[in-house]
PDB file of C-alpha atoms in Angstrom:
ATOM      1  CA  UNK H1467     103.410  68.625  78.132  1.00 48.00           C
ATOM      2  CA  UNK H1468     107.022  69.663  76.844  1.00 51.00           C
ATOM      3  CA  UNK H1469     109.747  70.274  79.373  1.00 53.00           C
ATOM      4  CA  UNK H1470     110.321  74.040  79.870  1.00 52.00           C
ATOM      5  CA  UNK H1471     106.383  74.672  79.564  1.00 55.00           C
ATOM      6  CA  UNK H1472     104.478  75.507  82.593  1.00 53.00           C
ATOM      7  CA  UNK H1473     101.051  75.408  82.802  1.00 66.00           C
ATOM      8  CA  UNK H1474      98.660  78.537  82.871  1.00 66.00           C
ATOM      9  CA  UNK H1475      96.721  78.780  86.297  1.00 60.00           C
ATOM     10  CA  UNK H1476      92.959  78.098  85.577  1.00 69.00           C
ATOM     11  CA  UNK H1477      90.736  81.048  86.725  1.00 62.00           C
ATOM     12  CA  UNK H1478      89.421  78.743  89.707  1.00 62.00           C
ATOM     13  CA  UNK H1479      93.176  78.446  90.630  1.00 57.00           C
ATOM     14  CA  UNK H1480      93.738  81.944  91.044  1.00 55.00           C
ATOM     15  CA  UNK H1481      90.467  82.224  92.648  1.00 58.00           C
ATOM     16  CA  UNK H1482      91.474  80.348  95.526  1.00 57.00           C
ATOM     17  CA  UNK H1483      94.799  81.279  95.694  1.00 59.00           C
ATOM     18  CA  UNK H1484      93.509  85.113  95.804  1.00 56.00           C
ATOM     19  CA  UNK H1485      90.990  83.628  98.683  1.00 56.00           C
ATOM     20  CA  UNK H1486      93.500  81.299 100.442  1.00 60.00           C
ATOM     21  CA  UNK H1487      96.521  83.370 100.566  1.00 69.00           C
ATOM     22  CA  UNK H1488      96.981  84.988 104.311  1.00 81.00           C
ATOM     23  CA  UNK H1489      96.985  88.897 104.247  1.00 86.00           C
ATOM     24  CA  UNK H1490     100.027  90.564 105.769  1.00 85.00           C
ATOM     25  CA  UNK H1491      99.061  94.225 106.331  1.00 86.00           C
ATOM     26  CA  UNK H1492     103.040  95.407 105.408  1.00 84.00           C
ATOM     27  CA  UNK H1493     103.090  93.267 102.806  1.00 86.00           C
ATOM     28  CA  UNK H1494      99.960  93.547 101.301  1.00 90.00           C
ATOM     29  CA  UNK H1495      99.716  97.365 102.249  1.00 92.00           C
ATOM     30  CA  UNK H1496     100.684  97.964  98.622  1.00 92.00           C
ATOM     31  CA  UNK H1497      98.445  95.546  96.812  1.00 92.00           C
ATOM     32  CA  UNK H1498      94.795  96.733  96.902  1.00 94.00           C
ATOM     33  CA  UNK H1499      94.213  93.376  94.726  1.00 93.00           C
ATOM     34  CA  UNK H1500      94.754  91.605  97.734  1.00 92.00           C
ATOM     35  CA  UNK H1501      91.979  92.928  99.518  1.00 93.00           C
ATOM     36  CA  UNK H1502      89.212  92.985  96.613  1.00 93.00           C
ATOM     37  CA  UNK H1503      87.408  89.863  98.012  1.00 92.00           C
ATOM     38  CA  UNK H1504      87.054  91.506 101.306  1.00 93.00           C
ATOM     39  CA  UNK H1505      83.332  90.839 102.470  1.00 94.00           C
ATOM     40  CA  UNK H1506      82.538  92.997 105.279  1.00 94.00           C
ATOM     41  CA  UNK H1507      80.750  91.134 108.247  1.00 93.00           C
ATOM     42  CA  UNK H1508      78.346  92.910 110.966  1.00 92.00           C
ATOM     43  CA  UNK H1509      81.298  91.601 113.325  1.00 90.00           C
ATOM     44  CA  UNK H1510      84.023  93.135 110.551  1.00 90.00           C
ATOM     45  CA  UNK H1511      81.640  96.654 110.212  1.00 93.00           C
ATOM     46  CA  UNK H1512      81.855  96.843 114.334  1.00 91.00           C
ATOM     47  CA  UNK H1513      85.571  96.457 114.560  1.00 91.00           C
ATOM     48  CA  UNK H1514      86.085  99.201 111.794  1.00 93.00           C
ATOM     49  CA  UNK H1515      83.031 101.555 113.571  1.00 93.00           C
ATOM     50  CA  UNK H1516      85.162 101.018 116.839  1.00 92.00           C
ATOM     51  CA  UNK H1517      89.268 101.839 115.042  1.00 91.00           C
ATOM     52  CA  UNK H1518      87.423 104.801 113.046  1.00 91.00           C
ATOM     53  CA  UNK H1519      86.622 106.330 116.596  1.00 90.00           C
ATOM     54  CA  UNK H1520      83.054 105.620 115.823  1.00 89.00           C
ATOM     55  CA  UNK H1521      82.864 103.417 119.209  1.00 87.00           C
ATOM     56  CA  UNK H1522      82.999 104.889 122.728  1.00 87.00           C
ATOM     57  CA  UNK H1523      86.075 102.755 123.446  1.00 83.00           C
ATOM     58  CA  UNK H1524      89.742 103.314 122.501  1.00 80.00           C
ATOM     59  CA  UNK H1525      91.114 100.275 123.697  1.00 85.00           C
ATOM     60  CA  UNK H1526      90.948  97.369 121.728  1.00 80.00           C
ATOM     61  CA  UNK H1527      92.010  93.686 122.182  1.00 85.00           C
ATOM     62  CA  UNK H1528      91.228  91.886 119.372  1.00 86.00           C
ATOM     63  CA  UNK H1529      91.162  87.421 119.584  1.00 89.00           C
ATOM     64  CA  UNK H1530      89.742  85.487 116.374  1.00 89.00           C
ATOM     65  CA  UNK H1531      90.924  82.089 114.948  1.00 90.00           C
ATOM     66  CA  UNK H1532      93.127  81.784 112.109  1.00 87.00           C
ATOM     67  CA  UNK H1533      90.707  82.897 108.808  1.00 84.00           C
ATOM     68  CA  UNK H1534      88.281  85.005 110.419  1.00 87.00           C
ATOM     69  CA  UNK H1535      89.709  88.026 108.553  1.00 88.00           C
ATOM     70  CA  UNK H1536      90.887  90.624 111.408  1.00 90.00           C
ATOM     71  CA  UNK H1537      94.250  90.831 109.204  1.00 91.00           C
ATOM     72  CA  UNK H1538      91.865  91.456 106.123  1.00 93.00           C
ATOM     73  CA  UNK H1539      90.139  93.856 108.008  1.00 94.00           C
ATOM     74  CA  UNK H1540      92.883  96.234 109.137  1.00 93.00           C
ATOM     75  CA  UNK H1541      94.516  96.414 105.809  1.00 95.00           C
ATOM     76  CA  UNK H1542      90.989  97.300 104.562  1.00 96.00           C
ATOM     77  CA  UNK H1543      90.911  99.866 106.677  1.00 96.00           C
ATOM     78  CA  UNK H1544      94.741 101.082 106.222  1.00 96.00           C
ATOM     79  CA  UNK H1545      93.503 101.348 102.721  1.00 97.00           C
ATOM     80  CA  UNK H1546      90.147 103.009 103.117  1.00 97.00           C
ATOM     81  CA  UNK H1547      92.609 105.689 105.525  1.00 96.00           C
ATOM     82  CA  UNK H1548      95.570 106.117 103.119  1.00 97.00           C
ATOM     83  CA  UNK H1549      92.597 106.726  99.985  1.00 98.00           C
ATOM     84  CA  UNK H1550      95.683 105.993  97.508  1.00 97.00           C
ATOM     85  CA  UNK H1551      94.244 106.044  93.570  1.00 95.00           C
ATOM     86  CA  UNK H1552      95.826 102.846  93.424  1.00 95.00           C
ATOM     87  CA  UNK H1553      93.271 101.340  96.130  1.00 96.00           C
ATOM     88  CA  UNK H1554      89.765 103.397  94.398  1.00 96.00           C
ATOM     89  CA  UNK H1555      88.437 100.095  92.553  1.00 97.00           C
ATOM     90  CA  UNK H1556      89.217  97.935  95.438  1.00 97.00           C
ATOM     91  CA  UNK H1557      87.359 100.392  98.031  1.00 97.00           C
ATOM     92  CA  UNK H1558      84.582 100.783  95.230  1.00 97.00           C
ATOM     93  CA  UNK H1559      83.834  96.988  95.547  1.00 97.00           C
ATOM     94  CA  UNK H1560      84.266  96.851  98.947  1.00 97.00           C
ATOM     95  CA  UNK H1561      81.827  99.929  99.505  1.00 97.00           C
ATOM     96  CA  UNK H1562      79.444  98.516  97.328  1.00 97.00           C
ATOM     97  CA  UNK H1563      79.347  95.351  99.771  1.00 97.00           C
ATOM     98  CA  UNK H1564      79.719  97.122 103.033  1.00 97.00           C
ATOM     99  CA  UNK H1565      76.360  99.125 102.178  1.00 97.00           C
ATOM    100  CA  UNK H1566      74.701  95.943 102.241  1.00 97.00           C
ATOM    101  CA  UNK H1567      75.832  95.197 105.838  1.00 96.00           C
ATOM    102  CA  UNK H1568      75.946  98.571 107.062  1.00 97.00           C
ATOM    103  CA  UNK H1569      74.458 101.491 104.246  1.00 97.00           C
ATOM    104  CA  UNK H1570      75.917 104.276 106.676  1.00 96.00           C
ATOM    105  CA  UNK H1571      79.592 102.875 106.813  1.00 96.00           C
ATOM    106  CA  UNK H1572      79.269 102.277 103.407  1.00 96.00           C
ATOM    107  CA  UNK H1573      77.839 105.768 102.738  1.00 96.00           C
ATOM    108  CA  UNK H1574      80.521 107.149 104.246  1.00 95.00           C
ATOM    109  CA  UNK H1575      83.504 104.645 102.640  1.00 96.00           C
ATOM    110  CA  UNK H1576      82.157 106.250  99.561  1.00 97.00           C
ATOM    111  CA  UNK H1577      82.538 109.801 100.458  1.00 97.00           C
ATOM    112  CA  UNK H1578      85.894 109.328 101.742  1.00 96.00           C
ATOM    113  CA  UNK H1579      87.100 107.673  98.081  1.00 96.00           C
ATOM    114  CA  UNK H1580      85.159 110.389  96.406  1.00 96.00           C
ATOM    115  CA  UNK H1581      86.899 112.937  98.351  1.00 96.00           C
ATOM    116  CA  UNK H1582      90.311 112.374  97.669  1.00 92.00           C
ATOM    117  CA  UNK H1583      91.020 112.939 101.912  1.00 96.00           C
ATOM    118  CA  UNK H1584      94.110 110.918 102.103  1.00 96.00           C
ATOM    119  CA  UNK H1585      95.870 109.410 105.618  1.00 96.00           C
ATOM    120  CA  UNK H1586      99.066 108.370 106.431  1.00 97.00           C
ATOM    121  CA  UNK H1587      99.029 104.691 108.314  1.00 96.00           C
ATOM    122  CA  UNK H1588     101.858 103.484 110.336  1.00 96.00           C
ATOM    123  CA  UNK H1589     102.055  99.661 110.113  1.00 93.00           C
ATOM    124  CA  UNK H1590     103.656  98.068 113.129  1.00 90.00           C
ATOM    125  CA  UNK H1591     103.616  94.364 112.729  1.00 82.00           C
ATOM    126  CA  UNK H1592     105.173  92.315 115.112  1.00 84.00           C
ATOM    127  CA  UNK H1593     107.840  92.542 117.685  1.00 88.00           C
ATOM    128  CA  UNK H1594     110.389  95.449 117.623  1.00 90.00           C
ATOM    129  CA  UNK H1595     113.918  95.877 119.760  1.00 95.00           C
ATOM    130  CA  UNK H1596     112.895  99.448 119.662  1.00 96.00           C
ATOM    131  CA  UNK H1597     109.660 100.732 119.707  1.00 96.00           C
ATOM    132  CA  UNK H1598     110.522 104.851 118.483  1.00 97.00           C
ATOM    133  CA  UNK H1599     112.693 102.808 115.863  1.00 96.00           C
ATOM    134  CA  UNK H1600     109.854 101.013 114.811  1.00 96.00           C
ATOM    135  CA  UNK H1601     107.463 103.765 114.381  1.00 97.00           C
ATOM    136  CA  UNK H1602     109.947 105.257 112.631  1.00 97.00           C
ATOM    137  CA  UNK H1603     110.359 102.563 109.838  1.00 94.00           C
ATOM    138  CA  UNK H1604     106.600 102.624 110.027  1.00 95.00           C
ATOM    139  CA  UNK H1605     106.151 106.584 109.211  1.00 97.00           C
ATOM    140  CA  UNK H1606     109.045 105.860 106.547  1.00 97.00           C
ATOM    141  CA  UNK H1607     107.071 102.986 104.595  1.00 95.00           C
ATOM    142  CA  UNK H1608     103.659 105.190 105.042  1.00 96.00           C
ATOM    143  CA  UNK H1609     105.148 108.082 103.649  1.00 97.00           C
ATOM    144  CA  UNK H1610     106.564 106.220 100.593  1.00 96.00           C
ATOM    145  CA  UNK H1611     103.130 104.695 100.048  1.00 95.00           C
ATOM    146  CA  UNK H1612     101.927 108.262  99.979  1.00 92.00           C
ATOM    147  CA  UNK H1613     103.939 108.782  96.624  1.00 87.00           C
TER     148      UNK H1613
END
């Protein structure tokens, strides 16, 4: 191959690096792309039941290896809250396959996109010096996304 000429990524490249690649829910808060494989699990549909307030409990502890997809998960869901335009073909997919684990939560993922309800999410991720500062920056970045 010439100098100066990179190669094109094959289709099974991108594949796995769409797969592969860690989600970061700031980062990938943005980028509905980035949650388009998402395959809800009856584990994934009863942590999402239990942060929509569909659970009895409002506590919530959550410990999973490395790849089990609880950062997946909550940016799912920060997208399925915020309802952006941006995000409606990701959450259409998604619905689509959380009907198959759960038709109700999918039933009423659909509804929400359909309705145009839209949230505002604050993202805290990580450690902060200052936790009102924090939510601050938070509020700041949701309220951009809201644009």
């Amino acid at each position: 191959m010439p100098r100066g000429k990179s190669k094109k990524p094959t289709d099974s490249q991108l594949s796995a690096e769409l797969f592969l690649r860690s989600i970061n829910l700031r980062y990938d808060a943005e980028q509905p792309d980035r949650i388009a494989h998402f395959h809800p699990t009856t584990k994934g549909v009863s942590l999402l039941k239990a942060l929509l307030g569909q659970e009895r409990e409002r506590a919530f502890f959550i410990v999973a290896p490395y790849g089990t997809g609880k950062s997946l998960t909550v940016t799912y869901l920060l997208h399925y809250l915020e309802n952006r335009s941006s995000s409606a073909d990701a959450l259409k997919t998604i619905g689509r396959k959380l009907s198959a684990v759960s038709p109700e939560l999918g039933r009423r993922a659909g509804q929400r996109r359909r309705s145009g309800a839209r949230g505002l999410v604050l993202a805290l991720h990580g450690q902060y010096p200052s936790l009102p500062k924090g939510i601050q920056e938070a509020a700041v970045e949701g309220l951009r996304r809201q644009r």
